[in-house]
Amino acid sequence: MLRSHTLFIVFVLYAAASWAQSRIDVQERLFRFREVPELTEELDATFFANNRERLRDTLPDSSVVIVFSAPQKRRSNDIEYGFHQDPDFFYFTGIREPNCMLMMFSEPVQVDGRWMREALFVEDKDPKKETWTGRMLGIEGAKEQSGMLSVFPNHEFKLMKLPLDKIKHVYANEYQQVESDDPEDGGDLSSLINHCRTKLERANLELIHYKGEDLFAWLRQAKQPKELLMMRQSIDITCEAFHTVIDNLTPKMTEYQVEAMIEYVFRASGAEGEAFPSIVASGKNGGIMHYTANEDLLIPGDMVVIDIGAQYQGYAADITRTLPVSGKYSEEQKQVYQLVLDAKKVATRYAKPGYKFWIPHEEAYRTIGKGLIKLGIIKEWREIGDYFIHGTSHYLGLDVHDAGLYASLKPGEVITVEPGVYIPEGSPCDPKWWNIHIRIEDDILITEGEAEILSDCIPSEISEIEALMQGERASNE
Ligand code: GLY
Ligand code: MN
């Protein structure tokens, strides 16, 4: 009796210990990522005030700039989407609330007896609303955040008399108008836009966004030192997410489990979340450029295109790696991978001041064309576009596809370099190439000399990726 009792206790203790151990294993696996050191720098009112000053310096006489915040979008019934601020509005104010409007004049103007060169309209604090949807800046908070003195509750705009008779040019951002609960008096974004249009129309002026786009792009395309700090942080966090994936990727995992791992690392490392929906596209899904369903199982022998970016203080990273699910690329996968990697290196060499924005793409295109012919995947030059279907670069910053003039490259600009080859099933080539989809993307900083690869914290060479994945596999066994 005593013996069986003891045995039972031993069994219970053993079961509890192994349960605890398995919990620890799961936790260790979950938490096995190196935390990115916290960044203590923040974008402050001086930064936003300086951006407004730089904008004013570019304005012709007799002009006004009008920048609207993003609207709060409704997801369904009374539930809202997470709020994402309009990047132009954020760049000039630092405010991350909906229902706001910024006005900047090239010369001081008198509005209802007060002289000003800029005015900001924000939502007044509403304790009831704050109880439901969170703290609001209110007038004083908006002054502090933006460094502006003339800040008004947005419902006051309707009755304000703006001296628009002397204005010749109106520059606006690409605002988004959503249906309003109270388009007349609510003071929400929709009513601000409507009242603004009416006031301008009375002065024979129009609210057209494209006139402002180049002006804003010209300022935003080259990054200031503080912006680069934010971008380095979002890139470092994204690198850590990649390392976590490399450490934990195994066949039979699902794409959404990989996505969950990535987004866990983003948030756990202090990012606001994803700068765009994460793309985890295995096997044939890799041929869908913006695949975000992330619902399939990872199959041994397949590759997985992972195109992801953290967002940190508004700034985006955008990095892609194509990983072998089983830890080793097949011979055909290696050949195409090396070609895309070579194209990325060539394009990066041409990403220098003085070259036109499209030169890196043209050089990547040429490299891929020559390689596809050599591998026998295409016969004619004109077939390249069937397999390399997108541009190589875009600007990166507050937007993933950031504002920029797409003219000549200049120091301080951050762009992506992301060639890709996609060979769908049924393509007119040897079936051994079918369903090989590869994209490799780095974020680079244009300098006076060679471009700096900001995302080289995550390797892209075949041997390095395989070594990391094999090493991890061995240590997990
Ligand atoms: N990261 C997605 C894209 O550049 O389109
Ligand atoms: Mn990209």
Tab-separated table of N, CA, C and O and ligand atoms in Angstrom, residues 318 394 401 416 418 441, ligand 2:
chain	number	residue	atom	x	y	z
A	318	ASP	N	11.587	47.736	-44.255
A	318	ASP	CA	10.986	46.907	-45.306
A	318	ASP	C	12.078	45.972	-45.831
A	318	ASP	O	12.892	46.373	-46.660
A	394	HIS	N	12.219	51.641	-53.990
A	394	HIS	CA	11.294	52.733	-53.635
A	394	HIS	C	11.886	53.447	-52.437
A	394	HIS	O	12.749	52.893	-51.735
A	401	HIS	N	6.243	52.898	-48.956
A	401	HIS	CA	6.579	53.439	-50.279
A	401	HIS	C	6.571	54.952	-50.065
A	401	HIS	O	5.553	55.614	-50.239
A	416	THR	N	14.913	51.168	-50.871
A	416	THR	CA	15.049	49.712	-50.826
A	416	THR	C	15.742	49.256	-52.106
A	416	THR	O	15.711	49.951	-53.118
A	418	GLU	N	15.400	45.693	-54.068
A	418	GLU	CA	14.666	44.438	-53.923
A	418	GLU	C	14.338	43.769	-55.250
A	418	GLU	O	13.178	43.712	-55.655
A	441	GLU	N	15.518	41.739	-50.309
A	441	GLU	CA	15.342	43.199	-50.188
A	441	GLU	C	16.144	43.753	-49.019
A	441	GLU	O	16.024	43.273	-47.890
B	2	MN	MN	9.695	47.055	-50.523
